[in-house]
PDB file of C-alpha atoms and ligand atoms in Angstrom:
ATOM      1  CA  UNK X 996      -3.533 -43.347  28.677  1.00 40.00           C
ATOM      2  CA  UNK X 997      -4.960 -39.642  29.250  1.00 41.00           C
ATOM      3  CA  UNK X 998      -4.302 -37.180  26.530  1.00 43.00           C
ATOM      4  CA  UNK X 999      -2.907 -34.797  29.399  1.00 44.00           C
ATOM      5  CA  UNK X1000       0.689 -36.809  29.945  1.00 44.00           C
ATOM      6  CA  UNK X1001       3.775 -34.779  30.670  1.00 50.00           C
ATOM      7  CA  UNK X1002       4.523 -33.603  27.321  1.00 53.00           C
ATOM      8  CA  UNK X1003       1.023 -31.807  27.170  1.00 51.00           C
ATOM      9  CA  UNK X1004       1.871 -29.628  30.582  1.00 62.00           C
ATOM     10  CA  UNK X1005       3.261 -26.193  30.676  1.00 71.00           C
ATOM     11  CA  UNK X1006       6.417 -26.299  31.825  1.00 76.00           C
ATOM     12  CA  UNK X1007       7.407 -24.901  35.175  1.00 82.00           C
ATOM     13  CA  UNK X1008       8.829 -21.184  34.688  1.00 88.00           C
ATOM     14  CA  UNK X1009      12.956 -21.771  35.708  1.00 93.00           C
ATOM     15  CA  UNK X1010      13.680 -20.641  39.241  1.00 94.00           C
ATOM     16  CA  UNK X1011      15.839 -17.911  39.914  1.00 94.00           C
ATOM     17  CA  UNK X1012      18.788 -20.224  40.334  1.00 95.00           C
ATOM     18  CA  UNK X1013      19.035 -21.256  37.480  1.00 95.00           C
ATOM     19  CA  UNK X1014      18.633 -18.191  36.050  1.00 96.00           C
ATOM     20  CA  UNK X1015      21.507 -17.415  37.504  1.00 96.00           C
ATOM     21  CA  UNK X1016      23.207 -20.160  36.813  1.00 96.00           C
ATOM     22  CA  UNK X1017      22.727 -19.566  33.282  1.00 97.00           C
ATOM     23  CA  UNK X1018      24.358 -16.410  33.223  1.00 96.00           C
ATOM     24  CA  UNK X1019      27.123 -16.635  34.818  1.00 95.00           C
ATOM     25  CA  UNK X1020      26.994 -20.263  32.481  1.00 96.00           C
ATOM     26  CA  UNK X1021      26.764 -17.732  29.511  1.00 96.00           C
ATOM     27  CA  UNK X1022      23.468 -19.814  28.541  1.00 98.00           C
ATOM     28  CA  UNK X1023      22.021 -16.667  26.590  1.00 98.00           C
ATOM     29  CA  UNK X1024      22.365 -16.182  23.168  1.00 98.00           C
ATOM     30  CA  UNK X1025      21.507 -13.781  20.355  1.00 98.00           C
ATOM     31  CA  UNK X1026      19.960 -15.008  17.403  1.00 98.00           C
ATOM     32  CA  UNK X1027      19.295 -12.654  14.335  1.00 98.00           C
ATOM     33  CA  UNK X1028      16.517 -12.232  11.964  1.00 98.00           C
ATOM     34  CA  UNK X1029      17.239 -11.176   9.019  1.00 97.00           C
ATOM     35  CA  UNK X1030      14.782  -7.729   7.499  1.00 96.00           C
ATOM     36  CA  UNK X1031      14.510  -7.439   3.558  1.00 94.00           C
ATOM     37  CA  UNK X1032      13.426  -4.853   1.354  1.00 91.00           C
ATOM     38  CA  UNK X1033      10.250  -6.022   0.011  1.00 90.00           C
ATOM     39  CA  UNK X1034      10.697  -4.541  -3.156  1.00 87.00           C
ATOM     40  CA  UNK X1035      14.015  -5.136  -4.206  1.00 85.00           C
ATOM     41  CA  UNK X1036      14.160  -9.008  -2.536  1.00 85.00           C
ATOM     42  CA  UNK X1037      17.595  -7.545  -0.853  1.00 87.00           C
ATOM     43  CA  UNK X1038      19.198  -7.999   2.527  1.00 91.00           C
ATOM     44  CA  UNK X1039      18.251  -4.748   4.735  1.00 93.00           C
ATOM     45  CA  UNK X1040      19.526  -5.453   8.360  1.00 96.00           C
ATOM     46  CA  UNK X1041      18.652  -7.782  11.483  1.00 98.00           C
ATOM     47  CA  UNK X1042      16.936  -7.577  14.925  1.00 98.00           C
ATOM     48  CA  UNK X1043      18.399  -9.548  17.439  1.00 98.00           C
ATOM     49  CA  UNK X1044      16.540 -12.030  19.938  1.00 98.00           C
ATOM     50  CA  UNK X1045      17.323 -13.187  23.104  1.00 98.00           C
ATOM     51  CA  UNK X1046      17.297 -17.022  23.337  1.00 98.00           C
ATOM     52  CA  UNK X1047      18.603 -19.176  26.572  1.00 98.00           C
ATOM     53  CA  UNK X1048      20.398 -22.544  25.709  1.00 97.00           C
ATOM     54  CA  UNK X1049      18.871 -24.815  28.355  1.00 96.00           C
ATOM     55  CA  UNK X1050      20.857 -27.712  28.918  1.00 94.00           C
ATOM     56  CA  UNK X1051      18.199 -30.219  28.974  1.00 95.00           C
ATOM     57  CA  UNK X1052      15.491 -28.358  27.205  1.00 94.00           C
ATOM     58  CA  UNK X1053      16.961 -26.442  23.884  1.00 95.00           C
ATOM     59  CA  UNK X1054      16.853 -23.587  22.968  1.00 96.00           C
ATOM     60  CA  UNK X1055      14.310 -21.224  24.711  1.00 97.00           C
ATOM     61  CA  UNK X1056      12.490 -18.284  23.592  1.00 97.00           C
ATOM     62  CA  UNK X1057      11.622 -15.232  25.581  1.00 96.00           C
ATOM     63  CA  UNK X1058       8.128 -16.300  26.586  1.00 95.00           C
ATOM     64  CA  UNK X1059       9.729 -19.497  28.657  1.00 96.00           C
ATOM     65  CA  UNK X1060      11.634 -17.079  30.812  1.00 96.00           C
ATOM     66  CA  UNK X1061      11.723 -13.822  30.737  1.00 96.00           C
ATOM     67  CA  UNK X1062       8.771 -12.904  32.735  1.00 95.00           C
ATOM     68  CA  UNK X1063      10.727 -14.742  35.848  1.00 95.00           C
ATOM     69  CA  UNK X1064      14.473 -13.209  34.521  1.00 96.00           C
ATOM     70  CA  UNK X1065      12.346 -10.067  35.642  1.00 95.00           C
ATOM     71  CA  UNK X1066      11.194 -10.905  39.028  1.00 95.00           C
ATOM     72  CA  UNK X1067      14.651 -11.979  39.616  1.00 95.00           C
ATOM     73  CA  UNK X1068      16.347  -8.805  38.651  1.00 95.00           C
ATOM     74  CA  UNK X1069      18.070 -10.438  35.856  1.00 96.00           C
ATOM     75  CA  UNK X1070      16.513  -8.693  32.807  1.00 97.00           C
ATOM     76  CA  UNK X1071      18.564  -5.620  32.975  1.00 97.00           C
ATOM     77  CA  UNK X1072      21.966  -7.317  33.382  1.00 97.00           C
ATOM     78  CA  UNK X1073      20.989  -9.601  30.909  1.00 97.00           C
ATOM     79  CA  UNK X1074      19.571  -6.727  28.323  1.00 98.00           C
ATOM     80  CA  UNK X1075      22.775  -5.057  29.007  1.00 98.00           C
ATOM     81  CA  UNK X1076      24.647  -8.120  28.065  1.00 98.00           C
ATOM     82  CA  UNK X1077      22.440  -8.131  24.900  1.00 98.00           C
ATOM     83  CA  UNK X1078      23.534  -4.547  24.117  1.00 98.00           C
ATOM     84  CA  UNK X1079      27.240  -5.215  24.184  1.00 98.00           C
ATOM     85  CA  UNK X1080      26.554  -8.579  22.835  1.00 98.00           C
ATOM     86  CA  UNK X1081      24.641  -6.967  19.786  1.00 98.00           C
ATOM     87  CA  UNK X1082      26.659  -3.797  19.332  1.00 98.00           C
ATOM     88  CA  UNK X1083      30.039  -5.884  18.876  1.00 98.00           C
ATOM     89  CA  UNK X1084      27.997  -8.367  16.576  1.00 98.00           C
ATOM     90  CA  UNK X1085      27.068  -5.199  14.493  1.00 98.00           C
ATOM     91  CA  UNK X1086      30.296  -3.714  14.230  1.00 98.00           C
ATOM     92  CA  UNK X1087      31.898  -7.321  12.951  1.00 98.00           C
ATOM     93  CA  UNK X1088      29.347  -6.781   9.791  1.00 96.00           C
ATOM     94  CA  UNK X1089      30.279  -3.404   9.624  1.00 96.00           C
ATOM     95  CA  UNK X1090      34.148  -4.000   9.600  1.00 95.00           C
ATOM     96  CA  UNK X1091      33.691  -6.248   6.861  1.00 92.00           C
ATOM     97  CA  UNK X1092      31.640  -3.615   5.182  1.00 90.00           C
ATOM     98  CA  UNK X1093      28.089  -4.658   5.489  1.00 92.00           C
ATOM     99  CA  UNK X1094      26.462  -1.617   7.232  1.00 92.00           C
ATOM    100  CA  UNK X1095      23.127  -2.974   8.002  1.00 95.00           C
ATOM    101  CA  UNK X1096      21.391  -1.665  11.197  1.00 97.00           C
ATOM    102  CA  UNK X1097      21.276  -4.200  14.284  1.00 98.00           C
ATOM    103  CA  UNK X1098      17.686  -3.802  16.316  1.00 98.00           C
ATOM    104  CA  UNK X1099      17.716  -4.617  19.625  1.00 98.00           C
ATOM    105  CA  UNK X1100      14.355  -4.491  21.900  1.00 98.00           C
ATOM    106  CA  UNK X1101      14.171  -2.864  25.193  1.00 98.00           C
ATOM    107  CA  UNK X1102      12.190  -4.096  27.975  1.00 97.00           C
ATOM    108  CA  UNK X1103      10.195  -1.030  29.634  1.00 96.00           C
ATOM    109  CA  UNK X1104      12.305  -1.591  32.764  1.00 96.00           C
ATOM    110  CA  UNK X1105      15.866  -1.565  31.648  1.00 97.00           C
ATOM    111  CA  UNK X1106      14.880   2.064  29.365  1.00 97.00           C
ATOM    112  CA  UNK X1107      13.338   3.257  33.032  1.00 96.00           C
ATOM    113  CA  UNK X1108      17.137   2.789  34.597  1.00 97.00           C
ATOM    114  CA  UNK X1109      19.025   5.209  35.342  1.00 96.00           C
ATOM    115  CA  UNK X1110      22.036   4.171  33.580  1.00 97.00           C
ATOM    116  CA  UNK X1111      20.254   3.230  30.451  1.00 98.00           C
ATOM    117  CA  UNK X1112      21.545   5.992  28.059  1.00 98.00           C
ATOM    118  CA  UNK X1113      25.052   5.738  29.625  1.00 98.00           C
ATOM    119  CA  UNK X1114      25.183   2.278  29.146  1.00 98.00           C
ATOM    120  CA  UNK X1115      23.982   2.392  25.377  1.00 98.00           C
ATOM    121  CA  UNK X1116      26.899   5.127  24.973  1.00 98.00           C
ATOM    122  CA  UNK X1117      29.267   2.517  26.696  1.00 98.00           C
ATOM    123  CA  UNK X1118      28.304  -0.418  24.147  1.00 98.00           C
ATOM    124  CA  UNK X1119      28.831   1.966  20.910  1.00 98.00           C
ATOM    125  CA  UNK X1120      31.588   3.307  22.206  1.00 98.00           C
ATOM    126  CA  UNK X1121      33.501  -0.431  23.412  1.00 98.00           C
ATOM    127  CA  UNK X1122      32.302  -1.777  19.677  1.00 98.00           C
ATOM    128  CA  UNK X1123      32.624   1.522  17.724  1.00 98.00           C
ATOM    129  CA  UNK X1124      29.598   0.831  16.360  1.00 98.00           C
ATOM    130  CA  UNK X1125      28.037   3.633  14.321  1.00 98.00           C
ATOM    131  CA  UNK X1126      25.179   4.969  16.520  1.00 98.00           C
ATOM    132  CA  UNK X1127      22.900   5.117  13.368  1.00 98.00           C
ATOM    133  CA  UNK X1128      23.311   1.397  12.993  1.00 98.00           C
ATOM    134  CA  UNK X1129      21.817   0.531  16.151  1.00 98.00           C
ATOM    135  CA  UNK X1130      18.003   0.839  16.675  1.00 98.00           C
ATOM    136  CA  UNK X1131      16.440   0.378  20.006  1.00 98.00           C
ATOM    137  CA  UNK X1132      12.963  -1.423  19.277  1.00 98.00           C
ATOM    138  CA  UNK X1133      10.767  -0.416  22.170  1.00 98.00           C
ATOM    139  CA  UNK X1134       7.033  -1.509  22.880  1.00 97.00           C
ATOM    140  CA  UNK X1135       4.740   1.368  21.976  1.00 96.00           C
ATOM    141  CA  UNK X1136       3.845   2.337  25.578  1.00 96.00           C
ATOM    142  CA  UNK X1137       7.032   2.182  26.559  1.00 97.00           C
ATOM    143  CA  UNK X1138       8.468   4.735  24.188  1.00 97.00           C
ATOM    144  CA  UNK X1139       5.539   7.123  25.022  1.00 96.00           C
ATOM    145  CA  UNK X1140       6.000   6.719  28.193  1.00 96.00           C
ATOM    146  CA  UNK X1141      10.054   7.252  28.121  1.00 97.00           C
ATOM    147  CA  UNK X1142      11.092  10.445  30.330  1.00 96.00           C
ATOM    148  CA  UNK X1143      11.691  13.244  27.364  1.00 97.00           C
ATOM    149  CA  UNK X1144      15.210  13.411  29.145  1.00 97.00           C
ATOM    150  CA  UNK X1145      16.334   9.623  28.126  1.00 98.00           C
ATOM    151  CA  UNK X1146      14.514   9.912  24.544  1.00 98.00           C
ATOM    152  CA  UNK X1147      16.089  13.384  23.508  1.00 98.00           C
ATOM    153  CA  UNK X1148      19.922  11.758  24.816  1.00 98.00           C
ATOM    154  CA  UNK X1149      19.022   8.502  23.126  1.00 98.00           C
ATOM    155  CA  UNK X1150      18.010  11.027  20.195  1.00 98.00           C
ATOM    156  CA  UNK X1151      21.111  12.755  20.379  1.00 98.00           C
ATOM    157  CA  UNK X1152      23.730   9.864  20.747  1.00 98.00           C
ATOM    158  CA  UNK X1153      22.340   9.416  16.925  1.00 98.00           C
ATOM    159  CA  UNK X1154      21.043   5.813  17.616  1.00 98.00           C
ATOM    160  CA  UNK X1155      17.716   5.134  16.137  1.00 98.00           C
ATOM    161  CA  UNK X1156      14.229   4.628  18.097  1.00 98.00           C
ATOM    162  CA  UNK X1157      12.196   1.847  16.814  1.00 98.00           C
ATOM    163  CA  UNK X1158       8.754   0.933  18.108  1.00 97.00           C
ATOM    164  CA  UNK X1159       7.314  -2.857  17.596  1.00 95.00           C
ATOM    165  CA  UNK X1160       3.915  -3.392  17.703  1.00 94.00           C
ATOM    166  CA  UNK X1161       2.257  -0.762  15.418  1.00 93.00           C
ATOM    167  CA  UNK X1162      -1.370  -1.882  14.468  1.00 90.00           C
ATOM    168  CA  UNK X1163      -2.457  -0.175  11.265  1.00 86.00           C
ATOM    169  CA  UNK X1164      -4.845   2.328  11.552  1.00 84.00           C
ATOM    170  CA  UNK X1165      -5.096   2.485  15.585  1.00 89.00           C
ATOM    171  CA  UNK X1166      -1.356   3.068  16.511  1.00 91.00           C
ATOM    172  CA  UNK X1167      -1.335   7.141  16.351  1.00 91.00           C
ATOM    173  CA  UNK X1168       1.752   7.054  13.937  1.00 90.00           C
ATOM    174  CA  UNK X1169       2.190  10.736  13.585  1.00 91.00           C
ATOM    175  CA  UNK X1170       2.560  11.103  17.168  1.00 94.00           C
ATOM    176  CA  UNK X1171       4.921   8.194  16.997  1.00 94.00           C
ATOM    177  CA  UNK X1172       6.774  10.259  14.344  1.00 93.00           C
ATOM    178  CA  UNK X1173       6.744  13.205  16.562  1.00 94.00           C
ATOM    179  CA  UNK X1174       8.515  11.361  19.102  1.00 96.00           C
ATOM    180  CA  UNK X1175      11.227  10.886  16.536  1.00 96.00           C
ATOM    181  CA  UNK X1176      10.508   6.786  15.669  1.00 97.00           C
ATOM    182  CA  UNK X1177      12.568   6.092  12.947  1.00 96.00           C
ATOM    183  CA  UNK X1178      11.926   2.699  12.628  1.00 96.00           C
ATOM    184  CA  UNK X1179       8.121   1.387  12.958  1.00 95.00           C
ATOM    185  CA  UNK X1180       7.105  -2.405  12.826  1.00 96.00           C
ATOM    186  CA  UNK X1181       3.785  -3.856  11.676  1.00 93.00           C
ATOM    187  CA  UNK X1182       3.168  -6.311  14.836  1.00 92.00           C
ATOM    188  CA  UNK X1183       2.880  -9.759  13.014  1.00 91.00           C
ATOM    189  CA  UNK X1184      -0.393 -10.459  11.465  1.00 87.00           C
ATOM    190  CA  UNK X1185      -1.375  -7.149  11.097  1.00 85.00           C
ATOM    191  CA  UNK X1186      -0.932  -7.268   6.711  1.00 81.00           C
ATOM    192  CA  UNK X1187      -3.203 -10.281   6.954  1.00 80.00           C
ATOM    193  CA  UNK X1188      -5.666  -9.509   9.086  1.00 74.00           C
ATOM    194  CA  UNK X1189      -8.792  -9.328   6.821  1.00 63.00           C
ATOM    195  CA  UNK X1190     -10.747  -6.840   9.142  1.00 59.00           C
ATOM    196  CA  UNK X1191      -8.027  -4.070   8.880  1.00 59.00           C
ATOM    197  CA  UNK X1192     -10.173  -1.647   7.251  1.00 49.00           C
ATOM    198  CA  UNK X1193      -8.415   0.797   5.536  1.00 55.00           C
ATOM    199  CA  UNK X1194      -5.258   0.736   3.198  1.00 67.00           C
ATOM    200  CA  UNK X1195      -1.987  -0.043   4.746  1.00 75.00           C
ATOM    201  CA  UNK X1196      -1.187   3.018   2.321  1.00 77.00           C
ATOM    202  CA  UNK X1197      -3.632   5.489   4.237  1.00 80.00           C
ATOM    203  CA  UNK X1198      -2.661   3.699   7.876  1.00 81.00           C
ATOM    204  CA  UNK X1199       1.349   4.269   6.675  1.00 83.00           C
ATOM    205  CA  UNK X1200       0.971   7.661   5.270  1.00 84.00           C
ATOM    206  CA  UNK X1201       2.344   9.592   8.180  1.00 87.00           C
ATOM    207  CA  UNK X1202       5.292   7.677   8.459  1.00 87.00           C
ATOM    208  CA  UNK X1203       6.107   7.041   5.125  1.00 83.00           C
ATOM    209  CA  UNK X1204       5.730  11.137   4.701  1.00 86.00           C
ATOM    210  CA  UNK X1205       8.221  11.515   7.217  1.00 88.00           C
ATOM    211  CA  UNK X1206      10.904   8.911   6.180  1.00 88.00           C
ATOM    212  CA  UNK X1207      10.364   6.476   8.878  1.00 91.00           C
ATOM    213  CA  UNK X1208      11.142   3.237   7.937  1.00 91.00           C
ATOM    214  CA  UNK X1209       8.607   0.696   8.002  1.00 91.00           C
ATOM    215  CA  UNK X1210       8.705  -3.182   8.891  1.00 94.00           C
ATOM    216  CA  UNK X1211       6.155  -5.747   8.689  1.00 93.00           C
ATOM    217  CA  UNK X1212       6.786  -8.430  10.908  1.00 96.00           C
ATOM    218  CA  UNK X1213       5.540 -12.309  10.671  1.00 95.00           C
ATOM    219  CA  UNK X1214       5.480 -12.475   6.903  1.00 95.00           C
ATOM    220  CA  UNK X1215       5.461 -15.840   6.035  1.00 95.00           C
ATOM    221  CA  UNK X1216       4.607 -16.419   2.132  1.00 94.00           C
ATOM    222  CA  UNK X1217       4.881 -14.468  -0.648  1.00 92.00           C
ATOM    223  CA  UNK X1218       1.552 -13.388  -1.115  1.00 89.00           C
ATOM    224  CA  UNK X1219       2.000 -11.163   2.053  1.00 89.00           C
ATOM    225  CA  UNK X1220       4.679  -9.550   0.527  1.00 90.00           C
ATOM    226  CA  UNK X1221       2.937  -9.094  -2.434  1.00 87.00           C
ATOM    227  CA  UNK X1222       0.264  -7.522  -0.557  1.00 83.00           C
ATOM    228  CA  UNK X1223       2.282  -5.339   0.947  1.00 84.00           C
ATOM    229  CA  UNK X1224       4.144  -4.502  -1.943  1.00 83.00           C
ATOM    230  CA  UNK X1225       1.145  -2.960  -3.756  1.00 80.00           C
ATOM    231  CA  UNK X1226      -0.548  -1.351  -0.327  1.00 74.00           C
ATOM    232  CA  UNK X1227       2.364   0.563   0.872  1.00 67.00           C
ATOM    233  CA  UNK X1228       2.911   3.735  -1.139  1.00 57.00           C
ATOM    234  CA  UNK X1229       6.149   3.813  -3.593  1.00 54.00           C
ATOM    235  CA  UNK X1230       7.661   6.312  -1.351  1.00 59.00           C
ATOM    236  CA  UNK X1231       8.637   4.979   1.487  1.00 65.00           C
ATOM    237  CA  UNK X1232      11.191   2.238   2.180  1.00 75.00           C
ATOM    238  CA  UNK X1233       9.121  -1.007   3.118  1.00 87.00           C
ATOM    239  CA  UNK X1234      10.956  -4.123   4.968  1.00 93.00           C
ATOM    240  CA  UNK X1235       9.489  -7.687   5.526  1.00 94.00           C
ATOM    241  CA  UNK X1236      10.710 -10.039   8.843  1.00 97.00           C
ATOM    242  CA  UNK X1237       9.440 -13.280   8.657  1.00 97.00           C
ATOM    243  CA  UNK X1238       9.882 -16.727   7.956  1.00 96.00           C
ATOM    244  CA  UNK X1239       9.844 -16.095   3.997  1.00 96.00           C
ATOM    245  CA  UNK X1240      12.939 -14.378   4.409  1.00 95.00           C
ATOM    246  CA  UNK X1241      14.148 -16.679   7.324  1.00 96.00           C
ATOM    247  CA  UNK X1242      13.823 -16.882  11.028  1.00 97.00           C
ATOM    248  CA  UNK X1243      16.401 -16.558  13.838  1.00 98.00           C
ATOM    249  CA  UNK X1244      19.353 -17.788  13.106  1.00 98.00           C
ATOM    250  CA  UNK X1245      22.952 -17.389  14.617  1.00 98.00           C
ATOM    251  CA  UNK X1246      25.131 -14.840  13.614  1.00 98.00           C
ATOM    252  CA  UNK X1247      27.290 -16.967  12.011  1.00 97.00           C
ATOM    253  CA  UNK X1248      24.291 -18.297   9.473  1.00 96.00           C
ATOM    254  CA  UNK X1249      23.906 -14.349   8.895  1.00 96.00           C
ATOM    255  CA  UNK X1250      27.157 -14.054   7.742  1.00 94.00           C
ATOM    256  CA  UNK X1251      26.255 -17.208   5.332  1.00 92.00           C
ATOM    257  CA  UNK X1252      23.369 -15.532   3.863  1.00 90.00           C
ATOM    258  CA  UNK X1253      25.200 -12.136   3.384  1.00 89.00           C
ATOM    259  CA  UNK X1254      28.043 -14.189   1.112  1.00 84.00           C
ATOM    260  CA  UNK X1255      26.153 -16.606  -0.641  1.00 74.00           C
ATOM    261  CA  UNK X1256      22.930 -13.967  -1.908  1.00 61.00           C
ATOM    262  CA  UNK X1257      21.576 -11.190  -0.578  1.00 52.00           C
ATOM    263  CA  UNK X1258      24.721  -8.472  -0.625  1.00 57.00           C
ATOM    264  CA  UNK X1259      23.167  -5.441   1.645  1.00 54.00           C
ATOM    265  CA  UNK X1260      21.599  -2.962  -0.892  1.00 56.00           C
ATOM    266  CA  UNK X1261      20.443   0.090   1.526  1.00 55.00           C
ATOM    267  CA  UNK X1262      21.496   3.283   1.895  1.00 54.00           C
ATOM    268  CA  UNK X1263      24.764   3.132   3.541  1.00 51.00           C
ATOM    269  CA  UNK X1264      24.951   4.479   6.801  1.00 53.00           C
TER     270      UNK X1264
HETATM  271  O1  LIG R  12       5.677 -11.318  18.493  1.00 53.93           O
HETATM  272  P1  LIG R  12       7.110 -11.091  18.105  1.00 53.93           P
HETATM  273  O2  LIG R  12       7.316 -10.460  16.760  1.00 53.93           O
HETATM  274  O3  LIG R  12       7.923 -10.420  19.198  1.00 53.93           O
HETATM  275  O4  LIG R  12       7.716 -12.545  17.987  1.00 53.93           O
HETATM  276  C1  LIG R  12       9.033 -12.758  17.658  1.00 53.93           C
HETATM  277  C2  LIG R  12       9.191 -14.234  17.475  1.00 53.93           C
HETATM  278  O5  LIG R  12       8.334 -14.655  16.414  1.00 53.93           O
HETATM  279  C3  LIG R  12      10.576 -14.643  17.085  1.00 53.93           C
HETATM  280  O6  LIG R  12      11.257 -15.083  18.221  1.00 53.93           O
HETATM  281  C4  LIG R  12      10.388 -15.738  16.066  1.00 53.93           C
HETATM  282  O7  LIG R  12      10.690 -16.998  16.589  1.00 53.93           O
HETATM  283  C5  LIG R  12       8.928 -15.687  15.690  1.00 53.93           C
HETATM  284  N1  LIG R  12       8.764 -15.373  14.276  1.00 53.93           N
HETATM  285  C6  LIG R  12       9.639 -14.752  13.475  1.00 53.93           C
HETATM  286  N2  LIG R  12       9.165 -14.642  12.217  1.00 53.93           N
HETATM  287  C7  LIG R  12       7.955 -15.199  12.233  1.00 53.93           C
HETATM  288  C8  LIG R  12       6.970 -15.416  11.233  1.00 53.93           C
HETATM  289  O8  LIG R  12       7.109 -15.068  10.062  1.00 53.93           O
HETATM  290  N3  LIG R  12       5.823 -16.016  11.648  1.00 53.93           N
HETATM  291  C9  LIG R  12       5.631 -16.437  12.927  1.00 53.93           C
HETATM  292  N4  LIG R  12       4.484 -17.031  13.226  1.00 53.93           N
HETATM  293  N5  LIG R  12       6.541 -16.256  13.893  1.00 53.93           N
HETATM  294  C10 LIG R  12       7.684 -15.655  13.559  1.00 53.93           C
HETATM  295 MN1  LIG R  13      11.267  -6.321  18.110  1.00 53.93          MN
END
């Protein structure tokens, strides 16, 4: 027996076929993870994620796929899908009268076509979705390297730029700021790390100054929190994602946790 047996392989990346097969299958799903305010323990919104139901496989994640749902020329159909998809899931909460924001991420690609802002427009306006309650999360280098043109009409539908990978202390956050982010996530591991030099408080300042709301993703105990509870100045608001809170989960699970604890405490939008 060799400890390299089928199990142990990386599994071929799906063909375009099936790709396509899925979709038209309706194979993709959204799952949502749920954001809490550190502080208060309370529900605070969710950002959807893109999972494909393989029929022999399970449930996929992003990194099994969607580098060949790109070569294909399936991402943008498919992160349009996710738009609509997400936008009518948000307004469902929001007709029931928890208005939580719904994130969303953005491959560079699909904010590069030309459609983009029209189609975000289309979405809010086949859900009626608030625009506030939807935030676009975007890589870092993809929102500073959006056309001003897309980011000021994203800007002025009133939906809400989010960027996902901030690193404490090298992401320029005022410059993020300046770009009108109002919505900045802590890449996971980034409260833990034990060479981040200086305070989360000093790293944060900028954006806490300025209102922007600020995530930490991949926190998974309660000492993280607690951590991040006494680095991150009072002012600002301060959300956790992570497993503590709960991971990805359908919508339906959501709607669970919303009745049996957590009853959305944020500002309303
Ligand atoms: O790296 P990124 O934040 O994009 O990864 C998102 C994925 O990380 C989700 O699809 C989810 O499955 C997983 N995830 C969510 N919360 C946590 C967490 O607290 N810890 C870890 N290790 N992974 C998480
Ligand atoms: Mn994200």
């Amino acid at each position: 027996m060799t400890t390299t047996g089928p199990h142990d392989a990386t599994p071929e990346p799906p063909s375009e076929d099936e790709l396509a097969r899925a979709r038209a299958r309706g194979e993709f799903r959204l799952l949502y993870q749920p954001e809490f305010d550190v502080r208060r323990g309370s529900f605070a919104g969710v950002e959807a994620l893109l999972r494909w139901r393989h029929p022999t496989r399970g449930l996929l994640g992003p990194a099994d796929f969607v580098d060949r749902l790109a070569t294909s020329g399936l991402l943008v159909p498919v992160g349009y899908w996710a738009l609509a998809e997400v936008t009518r899931q948000g307004a469902r909460w929001h007709d029931r009268g928890y208005r939580f924001p719904v994130a969303l991420n953005v491959a560079a690609s699909q904010a590069r076509e030309l459609d983009f802002v029209d189609e975000v427009a289309r979405a809010l306006h086949a859900s009626a979705l608030a625009p506030a309650a939807l935030t676009l999360e975007f890589a870092t280098a993809t929102l500073e390297g959006l056309a001003d043109a897309t980011r000021t009409r994203l800007l002025a539908l009133g939906v809400r730029l989010g960027v996902d990978d901030v690193e404490p202390g090298v992401t320029d956050v005022a410059a993020l700021a300046d770009l009108g982010v109002a919505v900045a996530k802590l890449r996971r591991g980034a409260v833990d790390d034990p060479a981040r030099g200086a305070a989360l408080t000093d790293a944060l300042a900028p954006l806490v100054a300025r209102g922007v709301r600020v995530v930490a993703a991949g926190v998974e105990n309660p000492a993280t929190a607690q951590r991040l509870e006494a680095e991150v100045g009072v002012a600002g608001s301060l959300e956790g994602q992570g497993f503590l809170y709960g991971g990805p989960q359908p919508a339906a699970a959501i709607d669970r946790l919303l009745e049996d604890f957590a009853i959305f405490s944020g500002e309303p939008l």
